[in-house]
GROMACS .gro file of C-alpha atoms in nm:
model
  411
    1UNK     CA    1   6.503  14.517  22.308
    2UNK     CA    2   6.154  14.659  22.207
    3UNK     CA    3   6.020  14.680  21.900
    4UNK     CA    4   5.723  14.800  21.704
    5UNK     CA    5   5.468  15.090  21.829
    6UNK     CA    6   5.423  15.165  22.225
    7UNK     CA    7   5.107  15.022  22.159
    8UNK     CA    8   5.205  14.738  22.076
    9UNK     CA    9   5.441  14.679  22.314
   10UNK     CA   10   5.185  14.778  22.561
   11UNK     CA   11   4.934  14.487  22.420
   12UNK     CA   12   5.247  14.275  22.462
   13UNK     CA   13   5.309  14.388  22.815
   14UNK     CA   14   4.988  14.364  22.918
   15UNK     CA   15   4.953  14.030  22.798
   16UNK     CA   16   5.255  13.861  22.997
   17UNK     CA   17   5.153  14.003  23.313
   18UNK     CA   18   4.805  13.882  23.271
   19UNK     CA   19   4.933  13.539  23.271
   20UNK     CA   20   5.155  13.621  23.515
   21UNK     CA   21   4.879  13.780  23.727
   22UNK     CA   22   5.129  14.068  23.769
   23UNK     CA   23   4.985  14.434  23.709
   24UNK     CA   24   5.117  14.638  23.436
   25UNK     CA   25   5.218  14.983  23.421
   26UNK     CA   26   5.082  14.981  23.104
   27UNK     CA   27   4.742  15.058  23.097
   28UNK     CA   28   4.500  15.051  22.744
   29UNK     CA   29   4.317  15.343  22.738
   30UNK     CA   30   3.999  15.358  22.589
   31UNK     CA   31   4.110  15.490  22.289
   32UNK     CA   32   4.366  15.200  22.234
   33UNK     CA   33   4.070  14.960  22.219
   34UNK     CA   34   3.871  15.112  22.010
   35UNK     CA   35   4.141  15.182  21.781
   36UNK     CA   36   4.232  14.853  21.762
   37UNK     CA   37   3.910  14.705  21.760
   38UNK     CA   38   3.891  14.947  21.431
   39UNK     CA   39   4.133  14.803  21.266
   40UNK     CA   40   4.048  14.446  21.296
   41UNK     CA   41   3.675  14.552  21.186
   42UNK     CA   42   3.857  14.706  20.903
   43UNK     CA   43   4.080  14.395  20.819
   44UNK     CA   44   3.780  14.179  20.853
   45UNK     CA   45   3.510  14.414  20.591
   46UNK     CA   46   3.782  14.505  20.359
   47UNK     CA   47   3.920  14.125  20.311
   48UNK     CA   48   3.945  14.010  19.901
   49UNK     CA   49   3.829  13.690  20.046
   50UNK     CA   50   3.517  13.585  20.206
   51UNK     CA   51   3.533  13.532  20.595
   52UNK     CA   52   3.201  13.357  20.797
   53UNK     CA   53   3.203  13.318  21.103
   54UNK     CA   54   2.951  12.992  21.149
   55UNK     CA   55   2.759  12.829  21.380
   56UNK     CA   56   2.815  12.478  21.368
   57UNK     CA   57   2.496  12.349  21.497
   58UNK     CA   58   2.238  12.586  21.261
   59UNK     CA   59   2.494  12.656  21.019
   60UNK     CA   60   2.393  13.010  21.038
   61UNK     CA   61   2.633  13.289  20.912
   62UNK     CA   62   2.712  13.479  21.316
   63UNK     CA   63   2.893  13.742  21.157
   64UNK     CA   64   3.006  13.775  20.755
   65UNK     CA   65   3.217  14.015  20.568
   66UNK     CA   66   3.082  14.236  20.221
   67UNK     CA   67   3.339  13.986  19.984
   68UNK     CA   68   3.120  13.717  20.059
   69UNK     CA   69   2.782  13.834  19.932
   70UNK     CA   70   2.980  14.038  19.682
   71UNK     CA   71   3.055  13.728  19.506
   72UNK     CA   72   2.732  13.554  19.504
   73UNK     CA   73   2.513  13.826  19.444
   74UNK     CA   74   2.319  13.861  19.766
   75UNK     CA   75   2.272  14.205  19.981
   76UNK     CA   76   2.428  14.144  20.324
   77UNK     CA   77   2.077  14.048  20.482
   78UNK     CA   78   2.009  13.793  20.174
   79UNK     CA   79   2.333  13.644  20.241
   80UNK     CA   80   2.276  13.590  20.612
   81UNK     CA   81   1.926  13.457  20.589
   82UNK     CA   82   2.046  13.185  20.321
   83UNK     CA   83   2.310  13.037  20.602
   84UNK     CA   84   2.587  12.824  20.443
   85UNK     CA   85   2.283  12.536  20.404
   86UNK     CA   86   2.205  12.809  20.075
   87UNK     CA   87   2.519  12.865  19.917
   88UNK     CA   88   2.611  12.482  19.866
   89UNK     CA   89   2.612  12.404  19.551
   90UNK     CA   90   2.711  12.032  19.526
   91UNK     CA   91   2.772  11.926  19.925
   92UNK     CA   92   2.456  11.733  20.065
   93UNK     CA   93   2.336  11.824  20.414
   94UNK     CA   94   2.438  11.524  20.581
   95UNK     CA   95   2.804  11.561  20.386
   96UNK     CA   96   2.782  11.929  20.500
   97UNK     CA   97   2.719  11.805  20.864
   98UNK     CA   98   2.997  11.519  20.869
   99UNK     CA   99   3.297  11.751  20.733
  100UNK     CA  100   3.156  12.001  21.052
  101UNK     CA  101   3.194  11.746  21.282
  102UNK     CA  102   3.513  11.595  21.209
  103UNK     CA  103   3.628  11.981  21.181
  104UNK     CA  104   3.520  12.034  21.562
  105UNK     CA  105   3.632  11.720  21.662
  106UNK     CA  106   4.016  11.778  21.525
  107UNK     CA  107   4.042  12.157  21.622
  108UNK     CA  108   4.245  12.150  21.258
  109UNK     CA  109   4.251  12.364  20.979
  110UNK     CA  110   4.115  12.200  20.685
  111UNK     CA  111   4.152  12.395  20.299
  112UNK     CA  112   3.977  12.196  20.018
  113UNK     CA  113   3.747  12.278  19.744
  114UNK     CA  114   3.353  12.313  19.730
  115UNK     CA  115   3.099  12.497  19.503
  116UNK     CA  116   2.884  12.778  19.612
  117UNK     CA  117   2.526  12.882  19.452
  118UNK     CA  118   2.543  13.259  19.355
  119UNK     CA  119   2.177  13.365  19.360
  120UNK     CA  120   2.051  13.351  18.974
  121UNK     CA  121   2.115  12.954  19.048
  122UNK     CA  122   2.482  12.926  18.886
  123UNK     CA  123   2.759  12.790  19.097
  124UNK     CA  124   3.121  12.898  19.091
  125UNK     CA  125   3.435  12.694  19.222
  126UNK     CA  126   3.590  12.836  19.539
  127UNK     CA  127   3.877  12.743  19.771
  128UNK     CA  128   3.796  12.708  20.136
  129UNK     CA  129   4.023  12.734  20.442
  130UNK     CA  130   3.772  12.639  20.770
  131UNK     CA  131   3.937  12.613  21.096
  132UNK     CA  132   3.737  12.577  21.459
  133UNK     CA  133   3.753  12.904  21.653
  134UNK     CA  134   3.744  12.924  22.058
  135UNK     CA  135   3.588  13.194  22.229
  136UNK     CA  136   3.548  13.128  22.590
  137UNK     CA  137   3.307  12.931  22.646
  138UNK     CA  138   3.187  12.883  22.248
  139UNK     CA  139   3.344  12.703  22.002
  140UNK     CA  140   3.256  12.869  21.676
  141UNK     CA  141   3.366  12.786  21.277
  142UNK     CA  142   3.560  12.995  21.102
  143UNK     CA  143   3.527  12.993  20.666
  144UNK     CA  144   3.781  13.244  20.460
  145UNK     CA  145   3.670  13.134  20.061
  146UNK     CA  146   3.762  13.257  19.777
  147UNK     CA  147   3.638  13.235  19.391
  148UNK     CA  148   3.840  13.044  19.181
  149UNK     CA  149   3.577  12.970  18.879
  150UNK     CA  150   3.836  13.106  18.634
  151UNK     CA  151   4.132  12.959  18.767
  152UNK     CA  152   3.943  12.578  18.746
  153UNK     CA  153   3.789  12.674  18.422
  154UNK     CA  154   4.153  12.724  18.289
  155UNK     CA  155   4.263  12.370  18.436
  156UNK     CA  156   4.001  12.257  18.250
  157UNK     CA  157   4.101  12.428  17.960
  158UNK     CA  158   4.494  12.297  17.978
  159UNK     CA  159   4.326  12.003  18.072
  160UNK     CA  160   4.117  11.949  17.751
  161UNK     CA  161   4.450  12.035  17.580
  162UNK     CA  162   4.661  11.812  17.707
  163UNK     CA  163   4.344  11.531  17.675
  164UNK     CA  164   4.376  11.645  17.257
  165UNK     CA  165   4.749  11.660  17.249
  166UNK     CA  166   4.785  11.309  17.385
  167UNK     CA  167   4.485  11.158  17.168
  168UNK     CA  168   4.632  11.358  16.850
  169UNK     CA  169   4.975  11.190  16.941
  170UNK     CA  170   4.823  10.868  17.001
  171UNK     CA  171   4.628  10.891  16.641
  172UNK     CA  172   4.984  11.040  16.509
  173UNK     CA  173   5.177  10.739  16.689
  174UNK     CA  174   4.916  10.510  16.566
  175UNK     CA  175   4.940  10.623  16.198
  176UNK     CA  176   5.319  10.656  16.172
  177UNK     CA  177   5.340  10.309  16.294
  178UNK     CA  178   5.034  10.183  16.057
  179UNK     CA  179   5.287  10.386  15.756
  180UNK     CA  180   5.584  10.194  15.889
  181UNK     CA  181   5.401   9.880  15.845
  182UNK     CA  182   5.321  10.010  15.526
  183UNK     CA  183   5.644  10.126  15.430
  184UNK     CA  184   5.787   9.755  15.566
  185UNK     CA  185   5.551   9.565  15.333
  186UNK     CA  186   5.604   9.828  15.038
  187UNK     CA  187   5.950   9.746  15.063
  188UNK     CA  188   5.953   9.378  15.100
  189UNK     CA  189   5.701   9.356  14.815
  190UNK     CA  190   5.941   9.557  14.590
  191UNK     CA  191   6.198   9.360  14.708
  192UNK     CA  192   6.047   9.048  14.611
  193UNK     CA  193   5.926   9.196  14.280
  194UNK     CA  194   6.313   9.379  14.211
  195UNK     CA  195   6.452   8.980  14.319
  196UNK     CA  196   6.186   8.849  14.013
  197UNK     CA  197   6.220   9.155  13.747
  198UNK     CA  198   6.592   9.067  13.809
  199UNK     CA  199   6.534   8.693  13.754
  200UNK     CA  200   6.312   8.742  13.443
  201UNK     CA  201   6.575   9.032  13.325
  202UNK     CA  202   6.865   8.712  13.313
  203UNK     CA  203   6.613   8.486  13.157
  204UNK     CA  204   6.484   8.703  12.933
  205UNK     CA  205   6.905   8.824  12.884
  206UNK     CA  206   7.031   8.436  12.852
  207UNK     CA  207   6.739   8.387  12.608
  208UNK     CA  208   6.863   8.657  12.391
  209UNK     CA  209   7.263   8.541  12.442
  210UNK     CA  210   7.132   8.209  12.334
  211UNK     CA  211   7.012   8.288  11.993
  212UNK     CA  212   7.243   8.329  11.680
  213UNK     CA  213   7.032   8.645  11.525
  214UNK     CA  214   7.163   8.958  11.633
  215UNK     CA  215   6.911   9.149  11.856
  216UNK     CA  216   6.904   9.499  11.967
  217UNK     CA  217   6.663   9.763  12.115
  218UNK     CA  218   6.658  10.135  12.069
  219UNK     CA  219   6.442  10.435  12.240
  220UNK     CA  220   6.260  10.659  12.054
  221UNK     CA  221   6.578  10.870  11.954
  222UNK     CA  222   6.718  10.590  11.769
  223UNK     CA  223   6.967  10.536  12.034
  224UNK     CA  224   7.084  10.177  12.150
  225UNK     CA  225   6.915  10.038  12.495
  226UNK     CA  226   7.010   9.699  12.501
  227UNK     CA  227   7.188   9.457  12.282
  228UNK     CA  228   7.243   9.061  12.268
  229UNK     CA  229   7.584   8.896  12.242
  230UNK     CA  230   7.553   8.773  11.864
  231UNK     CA  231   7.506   9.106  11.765
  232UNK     CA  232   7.776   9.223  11.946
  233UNK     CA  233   8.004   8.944  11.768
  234UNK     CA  234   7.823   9.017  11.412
  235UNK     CA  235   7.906   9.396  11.442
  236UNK     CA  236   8.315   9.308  11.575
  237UNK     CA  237   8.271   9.449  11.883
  238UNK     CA  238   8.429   9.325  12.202
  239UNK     CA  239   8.133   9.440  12.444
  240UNK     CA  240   7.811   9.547  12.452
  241UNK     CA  241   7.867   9.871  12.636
  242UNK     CA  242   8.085  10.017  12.325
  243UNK     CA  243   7.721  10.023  12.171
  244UNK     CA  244   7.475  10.113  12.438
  245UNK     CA  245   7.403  10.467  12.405
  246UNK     CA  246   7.480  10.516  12.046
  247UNK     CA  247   7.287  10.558  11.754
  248UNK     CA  248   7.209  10.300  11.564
  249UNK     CA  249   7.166  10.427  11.195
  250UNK     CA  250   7.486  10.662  11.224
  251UNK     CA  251   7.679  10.352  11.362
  252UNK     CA  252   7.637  10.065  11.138
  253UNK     CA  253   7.387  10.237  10.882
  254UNK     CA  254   7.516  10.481  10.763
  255UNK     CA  255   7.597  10.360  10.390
  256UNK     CA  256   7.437  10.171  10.031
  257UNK     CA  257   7.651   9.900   9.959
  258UNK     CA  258   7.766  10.104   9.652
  259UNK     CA  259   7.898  10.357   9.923
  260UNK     CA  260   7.657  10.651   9.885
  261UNK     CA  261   7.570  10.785  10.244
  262UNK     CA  262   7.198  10.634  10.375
  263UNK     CA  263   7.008  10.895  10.487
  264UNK     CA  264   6.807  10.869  10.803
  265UNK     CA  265   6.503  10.970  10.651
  266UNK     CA  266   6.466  10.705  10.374
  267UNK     CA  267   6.597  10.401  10.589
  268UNK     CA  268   6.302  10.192  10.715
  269UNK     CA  269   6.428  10.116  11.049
  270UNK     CA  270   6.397  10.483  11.135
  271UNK     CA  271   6.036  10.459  11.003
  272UNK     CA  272   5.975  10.169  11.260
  273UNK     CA  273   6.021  10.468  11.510
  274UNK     CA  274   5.842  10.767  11.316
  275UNK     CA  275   5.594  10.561  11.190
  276UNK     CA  276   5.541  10.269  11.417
  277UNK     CA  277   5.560  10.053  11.070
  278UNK     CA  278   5.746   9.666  11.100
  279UNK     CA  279   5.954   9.642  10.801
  280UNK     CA  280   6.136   9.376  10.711
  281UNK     CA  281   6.448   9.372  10.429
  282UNK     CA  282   6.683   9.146  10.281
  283UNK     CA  283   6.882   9.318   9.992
  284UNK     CA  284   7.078   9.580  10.281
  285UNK     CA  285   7.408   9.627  10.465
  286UNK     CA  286   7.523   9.674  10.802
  287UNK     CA  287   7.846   9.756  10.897
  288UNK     CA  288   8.128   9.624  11.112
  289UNK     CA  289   8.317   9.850  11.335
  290UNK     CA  290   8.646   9.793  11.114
  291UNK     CA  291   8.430   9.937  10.838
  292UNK     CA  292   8.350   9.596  10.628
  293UNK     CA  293   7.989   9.576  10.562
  294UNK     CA  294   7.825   9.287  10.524
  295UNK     CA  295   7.445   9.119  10.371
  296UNK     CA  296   7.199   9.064  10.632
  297UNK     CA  297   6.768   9.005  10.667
  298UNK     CA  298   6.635   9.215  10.922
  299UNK     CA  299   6.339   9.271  11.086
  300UNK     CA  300   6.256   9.613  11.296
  301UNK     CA  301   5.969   9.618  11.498
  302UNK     CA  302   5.821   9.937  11.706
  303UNK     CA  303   5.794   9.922  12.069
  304UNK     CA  304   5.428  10.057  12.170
  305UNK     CA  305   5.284  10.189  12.497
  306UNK     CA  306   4.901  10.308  12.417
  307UNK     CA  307   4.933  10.511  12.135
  308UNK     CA  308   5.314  10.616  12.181
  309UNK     CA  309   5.612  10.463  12.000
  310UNK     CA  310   5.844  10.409  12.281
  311UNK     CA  311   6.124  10.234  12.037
  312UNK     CA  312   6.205   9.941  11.806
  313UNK     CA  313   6.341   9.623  11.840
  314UNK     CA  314   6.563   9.457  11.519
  315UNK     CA  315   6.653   9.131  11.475
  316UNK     CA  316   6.909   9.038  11.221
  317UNK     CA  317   7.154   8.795  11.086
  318UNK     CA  318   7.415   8.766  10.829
  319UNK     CA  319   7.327   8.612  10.474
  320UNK     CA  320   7.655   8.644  10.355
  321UNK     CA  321   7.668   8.280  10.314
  322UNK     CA  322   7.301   8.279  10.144
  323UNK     CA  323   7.383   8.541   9.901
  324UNK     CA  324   7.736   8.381   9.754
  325UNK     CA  325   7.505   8.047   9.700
  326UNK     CA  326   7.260   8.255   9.506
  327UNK     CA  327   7.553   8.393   9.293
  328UNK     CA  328   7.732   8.056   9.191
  329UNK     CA  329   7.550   7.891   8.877
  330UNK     CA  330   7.336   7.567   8.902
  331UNK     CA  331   7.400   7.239   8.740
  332UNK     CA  332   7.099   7.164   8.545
  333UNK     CA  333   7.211   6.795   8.476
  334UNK     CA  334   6.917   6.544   8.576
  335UNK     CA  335   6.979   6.323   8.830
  336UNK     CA  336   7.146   5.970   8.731
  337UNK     CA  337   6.939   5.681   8.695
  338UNK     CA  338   7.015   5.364   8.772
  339UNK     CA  339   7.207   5.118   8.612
  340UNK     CA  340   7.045   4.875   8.448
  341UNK     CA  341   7.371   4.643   8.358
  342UNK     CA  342   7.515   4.384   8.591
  343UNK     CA  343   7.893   4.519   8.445
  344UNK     CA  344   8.078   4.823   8.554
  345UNK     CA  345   8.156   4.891   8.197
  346UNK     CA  346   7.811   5.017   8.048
  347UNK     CA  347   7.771   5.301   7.859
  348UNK     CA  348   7.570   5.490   8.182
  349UNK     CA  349   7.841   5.411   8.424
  350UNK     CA  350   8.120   5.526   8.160
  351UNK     CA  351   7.888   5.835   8.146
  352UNK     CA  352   7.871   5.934   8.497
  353UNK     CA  353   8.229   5.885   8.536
  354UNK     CA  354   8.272   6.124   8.263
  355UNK     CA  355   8.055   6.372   8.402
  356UNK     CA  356   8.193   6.427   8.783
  357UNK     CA  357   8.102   6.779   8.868
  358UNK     CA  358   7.774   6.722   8.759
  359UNK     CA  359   7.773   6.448   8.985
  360UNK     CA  360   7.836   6.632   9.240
  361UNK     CA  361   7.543   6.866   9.228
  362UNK     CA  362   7.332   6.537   9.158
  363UNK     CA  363   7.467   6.361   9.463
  364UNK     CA  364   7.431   6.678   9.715
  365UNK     CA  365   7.059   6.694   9.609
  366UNK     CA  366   7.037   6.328   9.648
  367UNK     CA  367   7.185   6.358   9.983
  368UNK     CA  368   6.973   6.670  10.147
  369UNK     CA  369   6.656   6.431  10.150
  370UNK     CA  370   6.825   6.090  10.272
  371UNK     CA  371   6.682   5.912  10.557
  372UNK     CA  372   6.839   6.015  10.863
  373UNK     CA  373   6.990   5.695  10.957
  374UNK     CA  374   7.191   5.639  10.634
  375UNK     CA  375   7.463   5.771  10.526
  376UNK     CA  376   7.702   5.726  10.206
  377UNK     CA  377   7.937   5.479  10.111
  378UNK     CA  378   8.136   5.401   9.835
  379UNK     CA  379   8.019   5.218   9.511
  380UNK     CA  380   7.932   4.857   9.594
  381UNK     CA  381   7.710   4.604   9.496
  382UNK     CA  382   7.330   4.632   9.642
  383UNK     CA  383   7.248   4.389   9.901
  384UNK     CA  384   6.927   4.339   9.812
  385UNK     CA  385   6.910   4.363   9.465
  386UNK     CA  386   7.292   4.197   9.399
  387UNK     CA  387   7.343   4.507   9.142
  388UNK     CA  388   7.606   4.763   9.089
  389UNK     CA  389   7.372   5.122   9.052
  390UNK     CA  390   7.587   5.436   8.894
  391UNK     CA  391   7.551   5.573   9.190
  392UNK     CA  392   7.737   5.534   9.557
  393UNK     CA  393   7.552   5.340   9.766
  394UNK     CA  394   7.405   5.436  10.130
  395UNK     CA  395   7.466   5.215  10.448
  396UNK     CA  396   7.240   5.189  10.761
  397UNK     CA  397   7.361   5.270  11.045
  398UNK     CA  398   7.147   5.047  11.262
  399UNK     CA  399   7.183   4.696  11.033
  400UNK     CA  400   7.435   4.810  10.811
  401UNK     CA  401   7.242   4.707  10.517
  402UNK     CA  402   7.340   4.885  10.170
  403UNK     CA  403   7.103   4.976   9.940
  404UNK     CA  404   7.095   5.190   9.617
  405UNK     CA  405   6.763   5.320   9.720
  406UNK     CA  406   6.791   5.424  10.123
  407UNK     CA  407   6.441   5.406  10.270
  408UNK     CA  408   6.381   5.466  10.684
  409UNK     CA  409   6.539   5.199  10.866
  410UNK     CA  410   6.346   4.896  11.000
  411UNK     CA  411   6.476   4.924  11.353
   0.00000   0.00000   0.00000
């Protein structure tokens, strides 16, 4: 089977029976040589890549193509008078002379990457393939280089990229985990300040439940924000929420005690919040959910942040009690003196027994100011002063002593 041109096959021929010491009946004319000593002339001056052919004692350029002084910028005559000595850029002479040797000694093709000097001084990057070349008797060095300045300027480039990328993620990393931190302490913080609002929220809400005045908040509307269990009870309500959220003029008010509808606008609670004025009143009503109103003392208060009214706070309690006291009439009897007769009988004692409800009024103001450790007994004789006063005597509760005249006890 043959294949290619008859020339070829001729070369081929001519070649086996040389080693073969046979004759061929091929025979290359003179125009096959020179046609194919063309073409290899042409392969070797019309190469994109440099190609030296180097001797490696003088390091002297034996025969060069045009790609190679091309790229550095010399004329062909420039380029072989500089020798490859001349176009290193960063390779030392004795480096230059080692990688030679070892390349003779291995008869191995070596690629790796060097610098060469263009002539205005500037280097470029190229790729080198170098590979020892026999010819008969000489043993010659063979260079095919090629520029890749733009190529290792791009490395660089993704290089540098990649260098920013990773320190950017790094500083990124580094800052996400620095706002975790953050985030970690935020939270434990307003943990630990929700855990002590909460704490000084039941305090402050057991403080309130505690008292027996009636105490309620409201925002600037007028609408109910928090509220304490007596006024809860004092309103006859069942729970709190049945007032949160409600107004608090429409819902207990609302009316006079002689049933004319209160207006908003004249009732001084709602000037707490218009005005930021404290008020404080005794002679108004306030009114149960089952409509009954009843006499209380109040005092509103406004709720300031800077210079905004925020709300009002009122405290109140129910004077019903106070008010019927005020109504019923006073005794204006003076109080009893004491008896001055040994007997039961006198006139003063007849008197007194006469006059019991004034007694009574004598002996409840008598009574408000005791000492605390006496209290009343029935009419007997004093122990101290062996009389009978017109007046019920007071025992101590420590020696059990009566006297007509209690004074703080001894013990």
């Amino acid at each position: 089977i043959r294949t290619g041109t008859p020339q070829n096959e001729r070369l081929q021929l001519l070649s086996s029976h040389e080693a073969t010491g046979e004759k061929s009946k091929y025979e290359l004319t003179a125009d096959d040589v020179a046609n194919t000593t063309a073409l290899m002339q042409a392969i070797f001056d019309q190469a994109g890549d440099a190609i030296d052919v180097i001797d490696p004692v003088s390091k002297r350029f034996i025969r060069s193509n045009a790609a190679g002084p091309a790229m550095l910028g010399y004329t062909p005559d420039e380029y072989a008078a500089a020798g490859l000595r001349g176009i290193q850029g960063a390779m030392q002479s004795d480096q230059l002379d080692g990688a030679m040797q070892a390349l003779m000694a291995t008869n191995s093709v070596t690629v790796f990457e060097n610098t060469h000097r263009r002539k205005d001084g500037s280097c470029i990057d190229v790729s080198v393939t170098a590979s020892a070349v026999q010819v008969g008797e000489h043993k010659w060095v063979l260079g095919i280089w090629r520029d890749i300045t733009a190529t290792k300027a791009t490395e660089r480039e993704l290089r540098r990229h990649r260098e920013e990328l990773e320190t950017l993620v790094a500083e990124r990393t580094t800052e996400m985990r620095q706002a975790r931190d953050m985030a970690v302490l935020a939270t434990t913080e307003a943990q630990g300040m929700a855990a002590e609002l909460a704490h000084k929220e039941s305090e402050l809400r057991l403080l309130m439940d505690s008292t027996s005045e009636g105490i309620f908040g409201m925002d600037s509307a007028g609408c109910i924000t928090f509220v304490n269990r007596a006024a809860v009870h004092l309103l006859g309500y069942a729970d709190a929420a049945e007032l949160l959220g409600r107004n608090a003029h429409a819902l207990m008010h609302h009316t006079h005690e002689n049933g004319t509808p209160y207006a908003a606008v004249d009732c001084p609670i709602e000037h707490t919040l218009t005005r930021s004025e404290t008020h404080t009143a005794d002679d108004e009503l306030f009114w149960r959910q089952d409509g009954s109103g009843f006499p209380v003392l109040y005092t509103s208060a406004p709720i300031v942040d800077g210079n905004l009214t925020r709300g009002a706070v009122v405290a109140f309690q129910d004077i019903t009690e106070r008010k019927l006291a005020a109504s019923q009439p006073t005794c204006s009897t003076p109080y009893p003196t004491r008896c001055s007769s040994k007997t039961p009988t006198c006139a003063t004692w007849a008197a007194t027994r006469r006059s019991r409800p004034s007694w009574a009024c004598a002996l409840k103001r008598f009574w408000a100011k005791r000492p605390m450790n006496w209290y009343p007994a029935s009419w007997a004789t004093c122990t101290a002063s062996k009389t009978k006063p017109c007046w019920p005597m007071a025992v101590c509760r420590c020696t059990r002593h009566r006297s007509c005249r209690p004074m703080a006890c001894a013990t």
